[in-house]
Coordinates of C-alpha atoms and ligand atoms in Angstrom, one line a residue:
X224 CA -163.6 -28.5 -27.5
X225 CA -161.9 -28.4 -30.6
X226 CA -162.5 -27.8 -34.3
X227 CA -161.3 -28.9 -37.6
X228 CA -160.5 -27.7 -41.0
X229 CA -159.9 -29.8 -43.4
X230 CA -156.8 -29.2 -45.9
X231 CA -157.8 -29.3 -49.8
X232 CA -155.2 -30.0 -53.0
X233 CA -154.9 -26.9 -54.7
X234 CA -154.6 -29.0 -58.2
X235 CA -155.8 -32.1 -59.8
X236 CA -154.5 -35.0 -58.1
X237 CA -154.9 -37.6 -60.9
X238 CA -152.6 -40.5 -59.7
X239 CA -149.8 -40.1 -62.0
X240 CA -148.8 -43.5 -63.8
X241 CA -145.7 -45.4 -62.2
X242 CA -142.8 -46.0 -63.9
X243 CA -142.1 -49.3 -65.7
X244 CA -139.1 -51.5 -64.0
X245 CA -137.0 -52.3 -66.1
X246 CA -136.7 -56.4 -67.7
X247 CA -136.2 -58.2 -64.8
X248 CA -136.1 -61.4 -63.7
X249 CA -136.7 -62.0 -59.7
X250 CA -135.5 -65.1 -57.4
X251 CA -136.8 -65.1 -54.3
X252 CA -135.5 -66.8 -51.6
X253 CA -137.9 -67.8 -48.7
X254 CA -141.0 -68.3 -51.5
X255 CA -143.0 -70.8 -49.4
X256 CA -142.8 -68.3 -46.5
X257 CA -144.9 -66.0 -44.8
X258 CA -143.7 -62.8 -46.3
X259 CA -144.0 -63.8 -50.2
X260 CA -147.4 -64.9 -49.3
X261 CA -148.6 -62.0 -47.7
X262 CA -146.8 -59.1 -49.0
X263 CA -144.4 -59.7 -51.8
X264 CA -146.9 -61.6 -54.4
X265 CA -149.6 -59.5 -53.8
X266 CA -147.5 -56.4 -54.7
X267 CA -145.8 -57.8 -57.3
X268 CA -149.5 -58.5 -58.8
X269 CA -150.7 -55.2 -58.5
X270 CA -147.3 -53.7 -60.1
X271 CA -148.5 -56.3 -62.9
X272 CA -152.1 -54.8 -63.4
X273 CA -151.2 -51.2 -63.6
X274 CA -148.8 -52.0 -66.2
X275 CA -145.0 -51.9 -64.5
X276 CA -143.9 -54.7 -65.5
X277 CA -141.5 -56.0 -68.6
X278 CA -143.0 -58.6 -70.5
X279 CA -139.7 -59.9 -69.8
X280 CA -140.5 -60.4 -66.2
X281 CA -140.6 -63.5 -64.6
X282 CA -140.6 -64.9 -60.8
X283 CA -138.6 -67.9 -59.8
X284 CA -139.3 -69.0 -56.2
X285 CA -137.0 -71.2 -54.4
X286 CA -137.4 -72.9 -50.8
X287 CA -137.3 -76.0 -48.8
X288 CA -141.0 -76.9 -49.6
X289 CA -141.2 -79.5 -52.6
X290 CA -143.5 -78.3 -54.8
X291 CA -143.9 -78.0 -58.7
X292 CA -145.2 -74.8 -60.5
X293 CA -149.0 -75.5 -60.6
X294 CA -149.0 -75.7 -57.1
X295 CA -147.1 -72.7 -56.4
X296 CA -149.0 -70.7 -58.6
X297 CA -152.6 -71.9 -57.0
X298 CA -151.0 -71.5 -53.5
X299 CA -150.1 -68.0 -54.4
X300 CA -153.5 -67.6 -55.9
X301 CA -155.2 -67.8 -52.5
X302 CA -152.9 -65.7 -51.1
X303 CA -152.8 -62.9 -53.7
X304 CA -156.7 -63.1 -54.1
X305 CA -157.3 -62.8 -50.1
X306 CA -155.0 -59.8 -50.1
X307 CA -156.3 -56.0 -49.6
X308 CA -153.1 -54.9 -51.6
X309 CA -154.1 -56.5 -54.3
X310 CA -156.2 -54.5 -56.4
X311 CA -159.0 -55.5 -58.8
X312 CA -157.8 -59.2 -58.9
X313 CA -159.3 -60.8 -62.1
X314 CA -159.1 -64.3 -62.8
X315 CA -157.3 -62.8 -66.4
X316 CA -155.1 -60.6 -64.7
X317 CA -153.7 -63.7 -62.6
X318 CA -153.5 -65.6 -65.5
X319 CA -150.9 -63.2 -67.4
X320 CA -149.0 -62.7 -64.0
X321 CA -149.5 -66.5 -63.2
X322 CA -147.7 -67.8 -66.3
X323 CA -144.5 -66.4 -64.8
X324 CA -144.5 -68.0 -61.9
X325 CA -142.0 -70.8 -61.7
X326 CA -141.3 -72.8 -58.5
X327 CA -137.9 -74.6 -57.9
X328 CA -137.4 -76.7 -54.3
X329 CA -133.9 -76.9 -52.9
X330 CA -131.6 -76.2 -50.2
X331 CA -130.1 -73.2 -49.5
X332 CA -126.8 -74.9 -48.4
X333 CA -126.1 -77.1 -51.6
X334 CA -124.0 -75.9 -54.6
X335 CA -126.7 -77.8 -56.7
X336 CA -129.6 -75.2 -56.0
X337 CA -127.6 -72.0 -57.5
X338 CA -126.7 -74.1 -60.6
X339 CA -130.5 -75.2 -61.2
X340 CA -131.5 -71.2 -60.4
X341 CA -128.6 -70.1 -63.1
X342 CA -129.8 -72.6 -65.5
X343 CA -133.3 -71.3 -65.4
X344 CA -132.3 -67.4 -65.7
X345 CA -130.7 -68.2 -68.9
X346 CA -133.3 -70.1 -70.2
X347 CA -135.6 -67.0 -70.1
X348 CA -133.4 -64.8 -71.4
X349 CA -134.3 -63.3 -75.1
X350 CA -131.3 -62.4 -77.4
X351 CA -131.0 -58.3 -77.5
X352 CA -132.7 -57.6 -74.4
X353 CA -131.1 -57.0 -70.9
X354 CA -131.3 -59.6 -68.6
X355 CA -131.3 -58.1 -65.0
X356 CA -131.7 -60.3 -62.1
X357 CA -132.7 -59.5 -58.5
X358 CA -132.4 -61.8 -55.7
X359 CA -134.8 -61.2 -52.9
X360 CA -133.5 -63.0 -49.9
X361 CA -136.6 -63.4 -47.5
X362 CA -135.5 -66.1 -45.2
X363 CA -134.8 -65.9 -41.4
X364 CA -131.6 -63.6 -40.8
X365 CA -129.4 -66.2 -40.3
X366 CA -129.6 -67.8 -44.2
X367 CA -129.1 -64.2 -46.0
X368 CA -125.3 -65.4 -45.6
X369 CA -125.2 -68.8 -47.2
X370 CA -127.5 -67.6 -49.7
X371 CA -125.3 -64.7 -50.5
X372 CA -122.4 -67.3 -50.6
X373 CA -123.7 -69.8 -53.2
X374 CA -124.8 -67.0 -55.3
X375 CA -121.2 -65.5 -55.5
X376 CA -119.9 -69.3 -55.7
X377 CA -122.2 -69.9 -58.9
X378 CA -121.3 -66.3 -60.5
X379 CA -124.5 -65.0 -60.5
X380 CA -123.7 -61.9 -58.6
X381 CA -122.7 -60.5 -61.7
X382 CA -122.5 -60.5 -65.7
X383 CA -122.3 -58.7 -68.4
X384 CA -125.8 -58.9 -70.2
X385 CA -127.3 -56.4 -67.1
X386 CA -127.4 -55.5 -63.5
X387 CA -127.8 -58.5 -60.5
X388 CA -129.1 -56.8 -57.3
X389 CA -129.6 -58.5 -54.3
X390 CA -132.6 -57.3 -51.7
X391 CA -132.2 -58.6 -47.8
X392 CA -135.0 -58.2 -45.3
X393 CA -134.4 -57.0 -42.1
X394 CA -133.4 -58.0 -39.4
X395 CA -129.9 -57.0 -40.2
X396 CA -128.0 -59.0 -37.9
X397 CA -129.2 -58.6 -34.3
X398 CA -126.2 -56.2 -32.7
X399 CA -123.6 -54.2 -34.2
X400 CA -121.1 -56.9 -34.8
X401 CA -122.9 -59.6 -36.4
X402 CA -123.9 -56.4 -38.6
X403 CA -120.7 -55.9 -39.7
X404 CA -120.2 -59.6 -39.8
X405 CA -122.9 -59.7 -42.5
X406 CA -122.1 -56.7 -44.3
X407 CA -118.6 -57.7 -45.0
X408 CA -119.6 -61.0 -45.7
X409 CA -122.1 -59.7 -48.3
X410 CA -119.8 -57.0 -50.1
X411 CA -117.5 -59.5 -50.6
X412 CA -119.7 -61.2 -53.3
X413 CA -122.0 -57.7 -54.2
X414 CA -120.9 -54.1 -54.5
X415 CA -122.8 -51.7 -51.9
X416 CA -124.8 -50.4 -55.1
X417 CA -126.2 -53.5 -55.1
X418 CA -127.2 -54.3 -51.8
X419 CA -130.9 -53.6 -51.2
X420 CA -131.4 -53.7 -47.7
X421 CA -135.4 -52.9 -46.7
X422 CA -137.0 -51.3 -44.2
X423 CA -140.1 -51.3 -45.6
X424 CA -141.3 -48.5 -43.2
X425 CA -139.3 -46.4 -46.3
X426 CA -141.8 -47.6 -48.6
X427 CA -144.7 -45.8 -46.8
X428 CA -146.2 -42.8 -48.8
X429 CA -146.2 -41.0 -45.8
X430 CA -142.9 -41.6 -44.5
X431 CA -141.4 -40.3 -47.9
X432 CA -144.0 -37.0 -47.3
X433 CA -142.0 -36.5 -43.8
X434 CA -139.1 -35.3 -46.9
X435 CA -141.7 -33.7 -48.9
X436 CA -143.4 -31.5 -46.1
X437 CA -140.1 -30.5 -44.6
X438 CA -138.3 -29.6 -47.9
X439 CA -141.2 -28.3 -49.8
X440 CA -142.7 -25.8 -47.9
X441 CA -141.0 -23.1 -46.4
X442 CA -143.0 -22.2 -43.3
X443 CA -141.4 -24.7 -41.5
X444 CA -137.5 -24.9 -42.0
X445 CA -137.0 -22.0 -39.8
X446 CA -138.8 -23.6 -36.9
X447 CA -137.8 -26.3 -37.3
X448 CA -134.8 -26.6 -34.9
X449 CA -134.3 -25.9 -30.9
X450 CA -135.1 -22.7 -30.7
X451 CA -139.0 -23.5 -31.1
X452 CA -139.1 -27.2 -31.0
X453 CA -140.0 -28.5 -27.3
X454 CA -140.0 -31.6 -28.0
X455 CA -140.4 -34.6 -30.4
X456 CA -142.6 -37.8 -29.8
X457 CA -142.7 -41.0 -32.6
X458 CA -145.1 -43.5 -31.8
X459 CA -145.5 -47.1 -33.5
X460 CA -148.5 -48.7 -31.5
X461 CA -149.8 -51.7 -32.2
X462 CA -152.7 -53.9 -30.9
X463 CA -152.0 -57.3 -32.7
X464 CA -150.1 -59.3 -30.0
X465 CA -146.8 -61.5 -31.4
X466 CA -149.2 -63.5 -33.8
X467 CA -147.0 -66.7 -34.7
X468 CA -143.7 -65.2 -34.3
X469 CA -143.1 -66.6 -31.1
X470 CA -139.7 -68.4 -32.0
X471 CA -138.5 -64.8 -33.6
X472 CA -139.9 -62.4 -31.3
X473 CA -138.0 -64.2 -28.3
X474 CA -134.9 -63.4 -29.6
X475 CA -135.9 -60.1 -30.8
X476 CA -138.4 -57.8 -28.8
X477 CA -139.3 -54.7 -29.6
X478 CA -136.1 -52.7 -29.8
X479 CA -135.1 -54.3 -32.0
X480 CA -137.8 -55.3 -34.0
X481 CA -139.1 -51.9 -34.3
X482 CA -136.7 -49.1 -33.0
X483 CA -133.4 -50.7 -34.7
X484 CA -134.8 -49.8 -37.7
X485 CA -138.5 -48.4 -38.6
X486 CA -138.2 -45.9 -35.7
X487 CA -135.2 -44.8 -36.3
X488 CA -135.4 -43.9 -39.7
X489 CA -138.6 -41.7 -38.8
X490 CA -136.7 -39.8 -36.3
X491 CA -134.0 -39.8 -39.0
X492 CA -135.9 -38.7 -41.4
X493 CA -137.6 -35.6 -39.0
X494 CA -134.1 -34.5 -37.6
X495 CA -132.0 -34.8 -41.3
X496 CA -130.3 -31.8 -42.8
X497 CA -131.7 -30.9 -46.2
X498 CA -129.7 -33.8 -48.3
X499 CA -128.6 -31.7 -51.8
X500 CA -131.3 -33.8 -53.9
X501 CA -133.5 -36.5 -53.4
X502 CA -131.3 -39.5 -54.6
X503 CA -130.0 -42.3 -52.8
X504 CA -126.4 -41.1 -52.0
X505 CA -127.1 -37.2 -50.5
X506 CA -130.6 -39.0 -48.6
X507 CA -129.0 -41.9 -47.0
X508 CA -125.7 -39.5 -46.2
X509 CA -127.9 -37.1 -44.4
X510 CA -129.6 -39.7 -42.3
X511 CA -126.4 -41.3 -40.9
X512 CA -125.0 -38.2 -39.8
X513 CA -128.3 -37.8 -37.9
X514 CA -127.4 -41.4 -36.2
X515 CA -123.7 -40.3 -35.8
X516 CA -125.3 -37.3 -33.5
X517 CA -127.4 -39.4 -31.5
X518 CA -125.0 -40.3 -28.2
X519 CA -125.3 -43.4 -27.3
X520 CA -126.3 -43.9 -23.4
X521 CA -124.2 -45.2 -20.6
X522 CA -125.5 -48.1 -18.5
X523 CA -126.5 -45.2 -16.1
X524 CA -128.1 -43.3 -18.7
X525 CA -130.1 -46.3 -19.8
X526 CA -131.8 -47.2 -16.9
X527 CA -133.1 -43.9 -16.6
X528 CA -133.9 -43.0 -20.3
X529 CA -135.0 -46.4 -21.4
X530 CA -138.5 -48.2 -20.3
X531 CA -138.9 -51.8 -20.8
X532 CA -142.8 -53.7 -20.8
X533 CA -144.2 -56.5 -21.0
X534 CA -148.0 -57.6 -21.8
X535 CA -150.4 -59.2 -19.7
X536 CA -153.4 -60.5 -20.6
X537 CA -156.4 -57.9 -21.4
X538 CA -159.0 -56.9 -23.1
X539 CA -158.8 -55.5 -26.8
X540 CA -160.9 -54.5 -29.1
X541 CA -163.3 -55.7 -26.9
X542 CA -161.9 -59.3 -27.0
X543 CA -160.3 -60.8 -24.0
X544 CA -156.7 -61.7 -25.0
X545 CA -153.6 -63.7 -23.1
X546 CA -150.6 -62.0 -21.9
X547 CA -147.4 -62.5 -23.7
X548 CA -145.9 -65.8 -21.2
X549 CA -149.3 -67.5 -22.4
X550 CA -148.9 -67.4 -26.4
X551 CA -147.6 -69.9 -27.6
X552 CA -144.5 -70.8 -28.2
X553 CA -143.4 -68.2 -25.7
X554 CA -141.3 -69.3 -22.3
X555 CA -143.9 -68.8 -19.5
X556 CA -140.6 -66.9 -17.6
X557 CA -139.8 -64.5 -20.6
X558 CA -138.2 -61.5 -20.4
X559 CA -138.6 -60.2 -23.6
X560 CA -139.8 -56.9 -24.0
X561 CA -142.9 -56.3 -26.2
X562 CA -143.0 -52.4 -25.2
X563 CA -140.1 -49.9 -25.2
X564 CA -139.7 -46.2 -24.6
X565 CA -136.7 -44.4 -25.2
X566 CA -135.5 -40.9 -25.1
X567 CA -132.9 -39.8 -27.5
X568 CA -131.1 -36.2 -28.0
X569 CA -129.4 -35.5 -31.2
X570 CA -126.5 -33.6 -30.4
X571 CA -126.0 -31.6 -33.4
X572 CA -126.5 -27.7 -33.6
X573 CA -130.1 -28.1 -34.8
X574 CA -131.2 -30.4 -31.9
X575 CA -129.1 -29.8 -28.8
X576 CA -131.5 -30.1 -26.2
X577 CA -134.4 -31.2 -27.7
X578 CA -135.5 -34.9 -26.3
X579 CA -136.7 -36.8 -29.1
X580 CA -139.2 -39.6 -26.9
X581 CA -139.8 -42.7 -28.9
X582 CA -142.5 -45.8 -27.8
X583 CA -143.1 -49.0 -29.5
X584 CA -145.6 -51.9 -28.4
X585 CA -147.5 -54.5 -29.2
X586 CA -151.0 -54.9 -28.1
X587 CA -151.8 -51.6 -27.2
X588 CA -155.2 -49.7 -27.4
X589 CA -154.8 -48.8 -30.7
X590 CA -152.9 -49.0 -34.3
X591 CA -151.3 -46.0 -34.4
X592 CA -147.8 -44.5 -35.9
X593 CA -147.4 -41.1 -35.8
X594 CA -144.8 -38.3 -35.2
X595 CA -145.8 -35.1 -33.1
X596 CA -143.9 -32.2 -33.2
X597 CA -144.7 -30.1 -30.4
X598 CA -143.6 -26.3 -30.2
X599 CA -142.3 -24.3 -27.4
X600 CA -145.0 -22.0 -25.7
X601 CA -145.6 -18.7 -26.6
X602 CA -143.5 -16.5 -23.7
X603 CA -146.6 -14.8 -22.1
X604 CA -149.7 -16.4 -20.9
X605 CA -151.9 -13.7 -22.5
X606 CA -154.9 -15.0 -22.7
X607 CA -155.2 -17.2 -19.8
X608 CA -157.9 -15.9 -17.1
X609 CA -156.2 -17.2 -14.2
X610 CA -152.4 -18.4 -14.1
X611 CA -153.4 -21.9 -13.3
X612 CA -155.0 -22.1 -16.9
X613 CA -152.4 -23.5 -19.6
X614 CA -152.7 -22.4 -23.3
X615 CA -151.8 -25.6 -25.3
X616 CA -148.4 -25.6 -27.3
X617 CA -149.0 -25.9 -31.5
X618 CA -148.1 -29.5 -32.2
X619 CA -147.7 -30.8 -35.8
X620 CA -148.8 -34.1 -36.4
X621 CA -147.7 -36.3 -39.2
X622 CA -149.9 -38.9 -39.1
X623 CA -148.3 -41.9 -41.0
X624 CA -150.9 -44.7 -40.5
X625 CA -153.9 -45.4 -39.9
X626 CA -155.4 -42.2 -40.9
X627 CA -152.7 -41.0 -43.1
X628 CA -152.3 -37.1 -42.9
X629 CA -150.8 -34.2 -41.4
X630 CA -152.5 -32.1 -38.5
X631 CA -151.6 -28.7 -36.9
X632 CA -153.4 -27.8 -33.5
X633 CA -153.2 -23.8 -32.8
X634 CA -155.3 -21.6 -30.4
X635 CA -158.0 -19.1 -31.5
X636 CA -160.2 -17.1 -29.2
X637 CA -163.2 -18.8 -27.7
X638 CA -166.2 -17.6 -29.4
X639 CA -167.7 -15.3 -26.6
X640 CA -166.9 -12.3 -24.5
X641 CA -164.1 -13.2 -22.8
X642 CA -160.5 -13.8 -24.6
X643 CA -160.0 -17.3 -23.6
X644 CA -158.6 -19.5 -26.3
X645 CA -159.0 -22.9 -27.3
X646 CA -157.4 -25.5 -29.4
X647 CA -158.5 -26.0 -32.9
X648 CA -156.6 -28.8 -35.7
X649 CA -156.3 -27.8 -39.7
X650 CA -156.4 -31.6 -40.7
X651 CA -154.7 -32.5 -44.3
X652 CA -155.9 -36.4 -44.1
X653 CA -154.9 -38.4 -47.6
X654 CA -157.8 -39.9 -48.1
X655 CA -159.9 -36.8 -48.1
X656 CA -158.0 -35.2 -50.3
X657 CA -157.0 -37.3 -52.5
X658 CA -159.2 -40.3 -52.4
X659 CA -156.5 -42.5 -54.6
X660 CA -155.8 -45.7 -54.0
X661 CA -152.0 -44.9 -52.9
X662 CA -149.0 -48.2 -53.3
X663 CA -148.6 -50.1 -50.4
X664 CA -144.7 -50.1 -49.0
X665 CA -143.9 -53.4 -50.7
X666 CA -144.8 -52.2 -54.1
X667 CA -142.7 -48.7 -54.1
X668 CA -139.6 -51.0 -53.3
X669 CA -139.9 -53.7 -55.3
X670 CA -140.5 -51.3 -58.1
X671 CA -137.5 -49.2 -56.9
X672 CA -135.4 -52.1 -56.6
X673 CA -136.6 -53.3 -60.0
X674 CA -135.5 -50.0 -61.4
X675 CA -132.4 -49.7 -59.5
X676 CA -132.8 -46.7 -57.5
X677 CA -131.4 -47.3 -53.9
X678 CA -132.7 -44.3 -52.2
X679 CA -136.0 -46.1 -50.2
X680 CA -133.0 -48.8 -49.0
X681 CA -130.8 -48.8 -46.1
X682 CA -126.7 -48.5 -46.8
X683 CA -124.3 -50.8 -45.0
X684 CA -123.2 -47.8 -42.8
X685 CA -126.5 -46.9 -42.1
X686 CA -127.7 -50.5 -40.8
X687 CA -124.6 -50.6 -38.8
X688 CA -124.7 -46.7 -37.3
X689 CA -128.3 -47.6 -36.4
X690 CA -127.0 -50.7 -34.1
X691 CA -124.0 -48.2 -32.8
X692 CA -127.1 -46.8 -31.0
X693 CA -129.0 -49.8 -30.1
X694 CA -126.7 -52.4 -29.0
X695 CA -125.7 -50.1 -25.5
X696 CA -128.6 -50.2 -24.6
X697 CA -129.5 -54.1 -25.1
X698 CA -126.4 -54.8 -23.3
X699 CA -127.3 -52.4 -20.4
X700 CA -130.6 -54.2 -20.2
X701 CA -128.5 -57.4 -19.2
X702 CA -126.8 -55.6 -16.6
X703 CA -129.9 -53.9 -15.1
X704 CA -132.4 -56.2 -13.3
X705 CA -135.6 -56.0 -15.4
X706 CA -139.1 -54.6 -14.5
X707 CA -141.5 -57.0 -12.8
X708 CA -143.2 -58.4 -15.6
X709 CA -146.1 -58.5 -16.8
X710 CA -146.0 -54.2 -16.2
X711 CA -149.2 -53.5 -18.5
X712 CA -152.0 -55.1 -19.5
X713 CA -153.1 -55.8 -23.4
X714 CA -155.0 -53.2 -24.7
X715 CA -153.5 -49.9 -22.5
X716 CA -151.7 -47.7 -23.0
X717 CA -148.2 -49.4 -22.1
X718 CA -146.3 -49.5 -18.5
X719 CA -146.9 -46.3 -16.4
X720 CA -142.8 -46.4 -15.8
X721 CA -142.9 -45.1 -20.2
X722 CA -145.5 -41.8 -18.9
X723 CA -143.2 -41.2 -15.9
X724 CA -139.7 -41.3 -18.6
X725 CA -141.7 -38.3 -20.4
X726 CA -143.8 -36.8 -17.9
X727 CA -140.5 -35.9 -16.0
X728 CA -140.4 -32.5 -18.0
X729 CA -144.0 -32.2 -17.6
X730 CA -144.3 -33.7 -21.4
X731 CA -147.1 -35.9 -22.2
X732 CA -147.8 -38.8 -24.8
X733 CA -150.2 -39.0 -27.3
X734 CA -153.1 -40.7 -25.3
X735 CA -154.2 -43.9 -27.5
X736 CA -157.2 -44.4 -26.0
X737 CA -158.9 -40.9 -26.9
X738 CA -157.8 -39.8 -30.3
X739 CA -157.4 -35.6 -29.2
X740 CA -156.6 -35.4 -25.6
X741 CA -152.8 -36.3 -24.5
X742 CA -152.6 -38.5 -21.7
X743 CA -152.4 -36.3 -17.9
Ligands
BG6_976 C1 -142.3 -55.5 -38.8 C2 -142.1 -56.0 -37.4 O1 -141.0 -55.1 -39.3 O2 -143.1 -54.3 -38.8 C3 -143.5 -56.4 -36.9 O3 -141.3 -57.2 -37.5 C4 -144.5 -55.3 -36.9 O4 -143.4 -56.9 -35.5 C5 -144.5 -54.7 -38.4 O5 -145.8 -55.7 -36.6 C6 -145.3 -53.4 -38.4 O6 -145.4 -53.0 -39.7 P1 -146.6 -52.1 -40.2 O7 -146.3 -51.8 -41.6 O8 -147.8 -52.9 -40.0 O9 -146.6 -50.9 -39.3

């Protein structure tokens, strides 16, 4: 049994306007691509509707696919209009944003392309007003250095009417040296300011609340920390299955698709001292010493603090679905892993001690990301009627998707004679509370980026402490024979190896098929 309270706002919570980026024109790199499709216009068009953008903006796409600029605009026009991030599309709203769309085809690898996109930058530019320019480089990996190449080659890394940024999508090189690789290759033609890396899991409302709910609230700073934490659990859960990302996600898998990066920078931002203010140098310093105090594992440690999976075929949703060696695309022998679980200690003075267990998979019973904090047990079993009977541990819950929110289970008396307790949750849940419509993570960095505020992106040092932590344990992996797989089937809850890695100090995962009770 359980019961809820809901949290309320204590004030209005009219959503504040955004702030206006400043005049900017955007070249993106990758435009016939997935990811401008799906994500970038369709934030870019709602940043247009509520009014964010310069007059002065414009959009030049650039890719292999020849096209002219009434196509691109009506191929984006399906997209955009199909989208749930864009809201309230109107056929006069499109037609304002549309107008600066511009399309020009070419290949990344020929001089000719940077002169053309030059060319067309200054032709928009209006005497007296700045004239930034962003570069959004949202190829595959291995083109963000070419690209960053012919834009230094053709000067457009820099000039003196405004700033020239440059945004590169993850992945950021695939180990720890062709990280450094890239950086160095890239800060030869930009200045770290510059550099936008994304993580879009940054861009999140609620991972940026993980920062307000620590800092803002005293309550919880002096808990916060080994003395009462147990233990720390971050979850990314997915039940789409590698879609048509076969070619990428063979070379990939899920470490590091998903823990290189998004999953670190939640337990990041959960284990960071308070930075000295909320910009992009004292946040991004905090984080890294948080990756500096992670240890990274011997080949020993790895196989026993490391749990590899692989998807068979199953049943989610209620559909029946393949196994990973059956999609397409895929080798029918694959190795690749499409579930990981990991446990971490941060060996600072906060954390020593404190095992921070981190799962990722795809096609699992449910979408779910969340980060459960769960406290130490009170010393004395007070309440229990007969020493068997456990009283459940307060867990705090930040909830960053689907049902965005923060929880806090606690024990109160059962109603009744006796004094037995039982678990109840005070629920803050966003769209309860607020019932606003909030940005998706694409918009919040674009507009960042188009403002020039680098705190929501990842530094070079960051990217590459991240893989000082991930690339032991990929190599380990090659070393280790791997599980038999397939080891769980589509729609579970992942391998029973990943409940064993936590259940050896009798800890326990969130269950994903039942929302409340963990899994026994
Ligand atoms: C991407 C990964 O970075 O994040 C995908 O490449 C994953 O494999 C996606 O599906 C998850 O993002 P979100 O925002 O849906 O949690």
């Amino acid at each position: 049994m359980s019961a809820v309270i809901q949290a309320k706002p204590l004030q209005s919570t009219k959503t504040p306007q955004l702030p206006k980026s400043d005049p900017c024109l955007l070249t993106i790199f990758g435009a016939s691509g997935d990811l401008t499709r799906r994500k970038l216009m369709p934030a870019l068009f709602d940043l247009s509707c509520v009014g964010c953008m310069s007059p002065y903006f414009h959009v030049i796409g650039t890719g292999r696919t020849p096209m002219d600029d009434a196509t691109f605009r009506k191929d984006m026009k399906e997209w955009v209009k199909k989208s749930r991030d864009a809201r309230d599309f109107s056929d006069d709203r499109w037609d304002w944003f549309s107008e600066r769309l511009h399309y020009l085809p070419g290949d990344i690898n020929d001089p000719k392309l940077y002169e053309d996109i030059k060319k067309k930058l200054e032709g928009f530019r209006q005497a007296d007003e700045p004239h930034n320019r962003l570069f959004y480089v949202s190829t595959p990996a291995s083109l963000a250095e070419p690209i960053v190449d012919g834009l230094g080659a053709a000067g457009l890394n820099q000039h003196d009417k405004g700033w020239s940024h440059v945004i590169l999508e993850k992945p950021f090189g695939h180990d720890l040296n062709s990280a450094r690789e890239l950086n160095s290759a890239v800060l030869k033609v930009f200045d770290e300011d510059a550099v936008y890396r994304i993580d879009h899991y940054l861009g999140k409302e609620t991972v940026q609340n993980i920062v307000v709910f620590r800092f803002a609230n005293s309550m919880f700073e002096p808990i916060w920390n080994r003395n009462y934490v147990d233990y720390v659990e971050i979850t990314a859960a997915e039940t789409v299955g590698v879609e048509q990302r076969a070619a990428f996600y063979e070379e990939t898998g899920a470490l590091r698709d998903m823990v290189a990066n998004h999953l670190l920078q939640l337990l990041a931002l959960t284990a960071m001292e308070p930075p000295i203010a909320f910009d992009a140098t004292a946040v991004r310093e905090q984080k890294v010493q948080v990756f500096k105090s992670i240890r990274p594992m011997t080949v020993e440690e790895v196989a026993k603090r490391t749990i590899r999976g692989q998807y068979g075929p199953g049943t989610v949703n209620g559909k029946q679905v393949p196994g990973y060696r059956q999609e397409p695309g895929v080798n029918p022998k694959s190795n690749t892993e499409t579930f990981v679980a990991l446990e971490f200690y941060v060996d600072n003075w906060r954390w020593a001690g404190v095992p921070f267990y981190v799962r990722s998979g795809k096609r699992l019973a449910r979408n779910l990301t969340e980060i459960r904090v769960h406290f130490k047990r009170t010393p004395q079993a007070l309440f229990a009627r007969t020493p068997d009977e456990e009283i459940e541990s307060n867990v705090l819950t930040l909830a960053i998707q689907p049902d965005e929110g923060i929880s806090i289970a606690f024990g109160a008396k059962r109603p009744g004679e006796h004094m037995g307790t039982v678990p109840v949750n005070a629920d803050f849940k966003y769209s309860v509370a607020f019932g606003t419509h909030t940005p998706v993570a694409y918009e919040t960095l674009l507009l960042d980026a188009m403002r020039g505020d680098a705190t929501l992106f990842t530094r070079g040092d960051e990217v590459e402490a991240e893989w000082r932590i991930i690339t032991p344990i990929e190599e380990a992996w090659t070393q280790i024979p791997p599980p038999e797989f397939p080891n769980y089937a589509a729609g579970s809850e992942g391998p029973e190896s990943a409940r064993c890695l936590i259940g050896r100090d009798s800890h326990r995962w969130h269950a994903l098929t039942n929302g409340t009770d963990p899994v026994k």
